[in-house]
Every structure is written in structure tokens, then in C-alpha cells.
Amino acid sequence: MKKYAVITGASSGIGVEFAKRLAAKGYALVLVARREERLKTLAKRLKTECEVAVADLTQMAECEKLCEWLADKDVEVFINNAGFGDCGEFVNTDTDKDLDMIRLNVAALHLLTKRMVKRFEQRGGGYLLNVASSAGLLPAGPYMATYYATKAYVTSLTRAVAQELKEAGSRVYVGCLCPGPVETEFNAVANVEFALKGIRPGYCAGYALDMMFKKRRTVIVPTLLMKIATTGARFLPVKAVVAAAGMQQRRKVKGTE
């Protein structure tokens, strides 16, 4: 029976790179995103069996529909990659965009994590990777308040579930990827310009998959700079870390000094 890898947010950025690398490992793929044409174009480029699932995961009914559609497939890898951010003063950012961000980054990821971990327990193993952010390892991020909060949820949930599975002696791996800036379409969607140069999405995805398959880390941080920054932040006063994060985020907002 074919083994499948499922990637949400597969139409661009890190999602595309996950697809390339998992295809090279021989997995049949299920590519999930809203942009059908992009998914079909990617599927044609990959040298493996690909199925396209067009879904708006901000809608819980579509998350459930995806799970039902996957029911007869032997899914071994599930990458919760779909997500987006936004930048600006909290009182000025678009409320509907904030709520869609919460639905996608938190609610959809939560639901899909729960459904897939249950399935992996039943099959006796599997790999689930939640794409978070280095933002999720810091106490807060002024000027990207909602985004930081959603990614903190992802890292907290992942750590807790991973510990539960470890204590149960489970063969299921659950981890989260926490990169800093990555050269993707994130900037345009989030209305930011990163102060630091982003890493290549191919390197980010490759490093994450290597750590995932080796079960080396629950929280995967792909660069030394981000490891130092997020580790060092734990030893500083929270107020100072939040203020420093705010200064950094404010510089990202397009059109500001």
C-alpha cells in the first residue's frame, strides 16, 4: 500500500519545498491549498503520484472534509504548513484578517493535529510537523501581536502533545518548525519587510525533515542565529524581550522608518 505525505499550504514557499523533498523520498503526495492552478502546476513538476485538494482551511467544515477525504489513504507524514501573518498596530490591523489568521494558524492546525495524531496512533506510527515560527518562542511581539500569539499557541500545543506521546511510549512523532525569516511570499501577505535576510525555503524544509525523520527535536530551529536569540531571550526580563521584539517588528512595517 502506498504511503502518503500530506502538506497544507503547499502552493508556495516552504510548502513547495516540503513537497519536492518528500516526493524525492518516494511518498505519494496530497497537496492542500486554496490556489488550485498552483497546486496542479506543482503536481506536474513532481516525479511522484500527486493528488490536489483545494481547501480553505479557515473553514472548519473544510478541515473536516479533508480528514474524511484522507480516510482511505495510508498517511505517514502530515505537514501543517498553512498559515499567514500580518504587521501593524493592533488597533489598526484588519479584524477580519486577524480572525482568519486565528482560524488558520490556530483552529485549523489544532483540529488537523488532533485528527492526525489519533490516526497515527491507530496505525502504530507516523510523523506530524507543525510549522510555527521563532515568534512562537518569544513572550510577545508588538506590531505583530496576533501572529506572535498564534505561533505561541502552536509551539505550546506541540510541546504538550509530544510529551504526552513520549510518556505513553508512542511511536508517533510530533514536532514544530520554528524558523526566523524565510524568503517566501510571507512578506507580501504580512505587509512587512524583514530587517534580516531570510534563509532559503529549501534549506529550511530540508533541515526540518531531517530532524523530523530522525526524531531529534520537538522544537526545530534551523539557524544558529535564531537558536541563540530564542535561547538567550529566556534569561532576560520579559518586559525587555517584549520591548526589543516591538522595536524589531516596528521596523518591518512597510512605509515606516
Coordinates of C-alpha atoms in Angstrom, one line a residue:
M1 CA 0.0 0.0 0.0
K2 CA 1.3 3.5 -0.9
K3 CA 2.5 5.7 1.8
Y4 CA 1.2 9.3 1.6
A5 CA 2.6 12.6 2.8
V6 CA 0.1 15.5 3.2
I7 CA 1.2 19.1 3.0
T8 CA -1.1 22.0 3.7
G9 CA -0.2 25.4 2.3
A10 CA 1.6 23.6 -0.5
S11 CA 1.1 26.2 -3.2
S12 CA 4.1 28.3 -2.3
G13 CA 7.2 28.9 -0.2
I14 CA 8.2 26.2 2.3
G15 CA 5.2 24.1 1.4
V16 CA 6.6 23.7 -2.2
E17 CA 10.0 22.7 -0.8
F18 CA 8.4 20.1 1.6
A19 CA 6.7 18.6 -1.4
K20 CA 9.9 18.4 -3.5
R21 CA 11.8 16.6 -0.7
L22 CA 9.0 14.2 0.2
A23 CA 8.5 13.3 -3.4
A24 CA 12.2 12.5 -3.7
K25 CA 11.8 10.2 -0.7
G26 CA 9.1 8.2 -2.6
Y27 CA 6.0 9.4 -0.9
A28 CA 2.7 9.8 -2.8
L29 CA 1.6 13.4 -2.1
V30 CA -1.6 15.2 -1.2
L31 CA -1.1 18.9 -1.8
V32 CA -3.5 21.1 0.0
A33 CA -4.1 24.9 -0.5
R34 CA -6.7 27.3 -1.9
R35 CA -4.9 28.0 -5.2
E36 CA -5.8 25.1 -7.5
E37 CA -3.8 26.2 -10.5
R38 CA -0.6 26.5 -8.5
L39 CA -1.2 23.1 -6.9
K40 CA -1.7 21.5 -10.3
T41 CA 1.4 23.1 -11.7
L42 CA 3.4 21.8 -8.8
A43 CA 2.0 18.3 -9.1
K44 CA 3.0 18.2 -12.8
R45 CA 6.6 19.0 -11.8
L46 CA 7.0 16.4 -9.2
K47 CA 8.1 12.8 -10.1
T48 CA 5.6 11.1 -7.8
E49 CA 1.9 10.5 -7.6
C50 CA 0.2 13.7 -6.5
E51 CA -3.4 14.4 -5.6
V52 CA -4.6 18.0 -5.3
A53 CA -7.1 19.0 -2.5
V54 CA -8.4 22.5 -2.9
A55 CA -9.5 23.8 0.6
D56 CA -9.9 27.0 2.6
L57 CA -8.7 25.8 6.0
T58 CA -10.0 28.9 7.7
Q59 CA -13.3 27.0 7.4
M60 CA -13.6 24.1 10.0
A61 CA -16.0 22.3 7.7
E62 CA -13.3 22.1 5.0
C63 CA -10.8 20.8 7.6
E64 CA -13.2 18.0 8.5
K65 CA -13.8 17.3 4.8
L66 CA -10.1 17.0 4.2
C67 CA -9.8 14.5 7.0
E68 CA -12.7 12.5 5.6
W69 CA -11.1 12.5 2.1
L70 CA -7.9 11.2 3.6
A71 CA -9.6 8.4 5.5
D72 CA -8.8 5.6 2.9
K73 CA -5.1 6.7 2.4
D74 CA -2.1 5.4 4.4
V75 CA -0.9 8.8 5.5
E76 CA 2.5 8.5 7.2
V77 CA 3.6 12.2 7.2
F78 CA 1.4 15.3 7.8
I79 CA 2.8 18.8 7.5
N80 CA 0.7 21.5 9.0
N81 CA 2.3 24.3 7.0
A82 CA -0.7 26.6 6.1
G83 CA -0.6 29.9 7.8
F84 CA 0.0 33.6 7.4
G85 CA 0.8 36.8 9.4
D86 CA 0.1 40.5 9.5
C87 CA 2.0 43.5 10.7
G88 CA 0.8 46.8 12.2
E89 CA -0.6 48.4 15.3
F90 CA -3.2 46.1 16.9
V91 CA -5.9 48.8 16.8
N92 CA -5.3 49.4 13.1
T93 CA -5.0 45.9 11.7
D94 CA -8.0 44.4 9.9
T95 CA -10.2 42.5 12.3
D96 CA -11.4 40.0 9.7
K97 CA -7.8 39.3 8.7
D98 CA -6.9 38.8 12.4
L99 CA -9.7 36.3 12.9
D100 CA -8.9 34.4 9.7
M101 CA -5.3 34.2 11.0
I102 CA -6.5 32.7 14.2
R103 CA -8.8 30.3 12.4
L104 CA -6.0 29.1 10.1
N105 CA -2.9 29.3 12.4
V106 CA -4.7 28.0 15.5
A107 CA -8.1 26.4 15.0
A108 CA -7.3 24.5 11.7
L109 CA -3.9 23.4 12.9
H110 CA -5.4 22.2 16.2
L111 CA -8.1 20.2 14.6
L112 CA -5.8 18.6 12.0
T113 CA -3.2 17.8 14.6
K114 CA -5.9 16.1 16.8
R115 CA -7.3 14.1 13.9
M116 CA -4.0 13.0 12.5
V117 CA -2.4 12.1 15.9
K118 CA -5.4 9.8 16.5
R119 CA -4.9 8.2 13.1
F120 CA -1.2 7.8 13.6
E121 CA -1.8 6.1 17.0
Q122 CA -4.1 3.7 15.3
R123 CA -1.6 2.8 12.6
G124 CA 1.2 2.4 15.0
G125 CA 3.3 5.4 14.0
G126 CA 3.7 8.5 11.8
Y127 CA 5.2 12.0 11.6
L128 CA 3.4 15.2 12.2
L129 CA 5.2 18.6 11.8
N130 CA 3.5 21.9 12.7
V131 CA 5.1 24.9 11.1
A132 CA 5.3 27.6 13.8
S133 CA 7.9 30.4 13.9
S134 CA 10.7 31.7 16.1
A135 CA 8.0 34.2 17.1
G136 CA 6.3 31.4 18.9
L137 CA 9.3 31.1 21.2
L138 CA 9.2 34.7 22.5
P139 CA 6.7 36.1 25.0
A140 CA 5.0 38.6 22.7
G141 CA 5.5 40.6 19.5
P142 CA 4.2 44.2 19.4
Y143 CA 3.2 45.2 15.9
M144 CA 2.6 41.6 15.0
A145 CA 0.6 40.8 18.1
T146 CA -1.9 38.3 16.7
Y147 CA 0.7 36.5 14.7
Y148 CA 3.0 36.0 17.6
A149 CA 0.1 34.9 19.8
T150 CA -0.9 32.2 17.2
K151 CA 2.6 30.9 16.9
A152 CA 3.0 30.7 20.7
Y153 CA -0.1 28.5 20.7
V154 CA 1.4 26.2 18.1
T155 CA 4.7 25.7 20.0
S156 CA 2.8 25.2 23.3
L157 CA 0.4 22.7 21.8
T158 CA 3.1 20.8 20.0
R159 CA 5.3 20.5 23.1
A160 CA 2.4 19.3 25.3
V161 CA 1.3 16.7 22.8
A162 CA 4.8 15.5 22.2
Q163 CA 5.3 15.0 25.9
E164 CA 2.1 13.1 26.3
L165 CA 3.1 10.8 23.4
K166 CA 6.5 10.3 24.9
E167 CA 5.1 9.3 28.3
A168 CA 2.7 6.9 26.6
G169 CA 5.6 5.2 24.8
S170 CA 4.0 6.2 21.4
R171 CA 5.9 5.7 18.1
V172 CA 4.2 8.9 16.8
Y173 CA 6.4 11.9 16.3
V174 CA 5.0 15.4 16.8
G175 CA 7.2 18.4 16.3
C176 CA 7.2 22.1 15.3
L177 CA 9.4 24.1 13.0
C178 CA 10.4 27.5 14.3
P179 CA 12.4 29.4 11.7
G180 CA 13.2 33.1 11.6
P181 CA 12.7 35.0 8.3
V182 CA 12.4 32.8 5.3
E183 CA 12.4 34.0 1.7
T184 CA 8.8 33.3 0.8
E185 CA 5.6 35.2 0.0
F186 CA 5.0 35.7 3.7
N187 CA 6.4 39.3 3.5
A188 CA 3.8 40.5 1.0
V189 CA 0.8 38.9 2.8
A190 CA 2.0 40.2 6.2
N191 CA 2.8 43.7 4.9
V192 CA 6.4 43.6 6.2
E193 CA 9.9 44.0 5.1
F194 CA 12.3 41.9 7.1
A195 CA 15.3 43.6 8.6
L196 CA 17.3 40.4 8.5
K197 CA 17.9 38.4 5.3
G198 CA 15.7 35.3 5.1
I199 CA 17.0 31.8 4.8
R200 CA 16.2 29.8 1.7
P201 CA 13.0 27.8 1.9
G202 CA 14.7 24.7 0.5
Y203 CA 17.2 24.7 3.3
C204 CA 14.5 25.3 5.9
A205 CA 12.3 22.4 4.7
G206 CA 15.3 20.1 4.3
Y207 CA 16.6 20.7 7.7
A208 CA 13.1 20.3 9.3
L209 CA 12.5 17.0 7.5
D210 CA 15.9 15.7 8.5
M211 CA 15.3 16.5 12.2
M212 CA 11.7 15.1 11.9
F213 CA 12.7 11.7 10.5
K214 CA 15.5 11.3 13.0
K215 CA 13.1 12.4 15.8
R216 CA 15.9 14.5 17.1
R217 CA 14.0 17.6 18.2
T218 CA 10.4 18.5 19.2
V219 CA 11.2 22.2 18.5
I220 CA 13.2 22.6 15.4
V221 CA 15.1 25.9 14.9
P222 CA 17.1 25.8 11.6
T223 CA 19.7 28.5 12.1
L224 CA 22.3 29.3 14.8
L225 CA 21.3 32.9 15.0
M226 CA 17.7 32.1 15.9
K227 CA 18.8 29.4 18.3
I228 CA 20.9 32.0 20.1
A229 CA 18.2 34.7 20.0
T230 CA 15.4 32.5 21.3
T231 CA 17.5 30.7 23.9
G232 CA 19.0 33.9 25.2
A233 CA 15.6 35.5 25.5
R234 CA 14.7 33.1 28.2
F235 CA 17.3 34.6 30.5
L236 CA 16.2 38.2 30.1
P237 CA 13.3 40.0 31.8
V238 CA 10.1 39.5 29.8
K239 CA 9.4 43.3 29.6
A240 CA 12.8 43.8 28.0
V241 CA 12.3 41.0 25.5
V242 CA 8.8 42.3 24.5
A243 CA 10.1 45.8 24.1
A244 CA 13.0 44.6 21.9
A245 CA 10.6 42.5 19.8
G246 CA 8.4 45.6 19.4
M247 CA 11.3 47.7 18.2
Q248 CA 12.2 45.0 15.6
Q249 CA 8.7 44.5 14.4
R250 CA 8.0 48.2 14.1
R251 CA 11.0 48.5 11.7
K252 CA 9.4 45.9 9.5
V253 CA 6.2 47.7 8.8
K254 CA 6.2 49.0 5.2
G255 CA 6.3 52.7 4.9
T256 CA 7.8 53.4 8.3
E257 CA 11.3 54.4 9.4

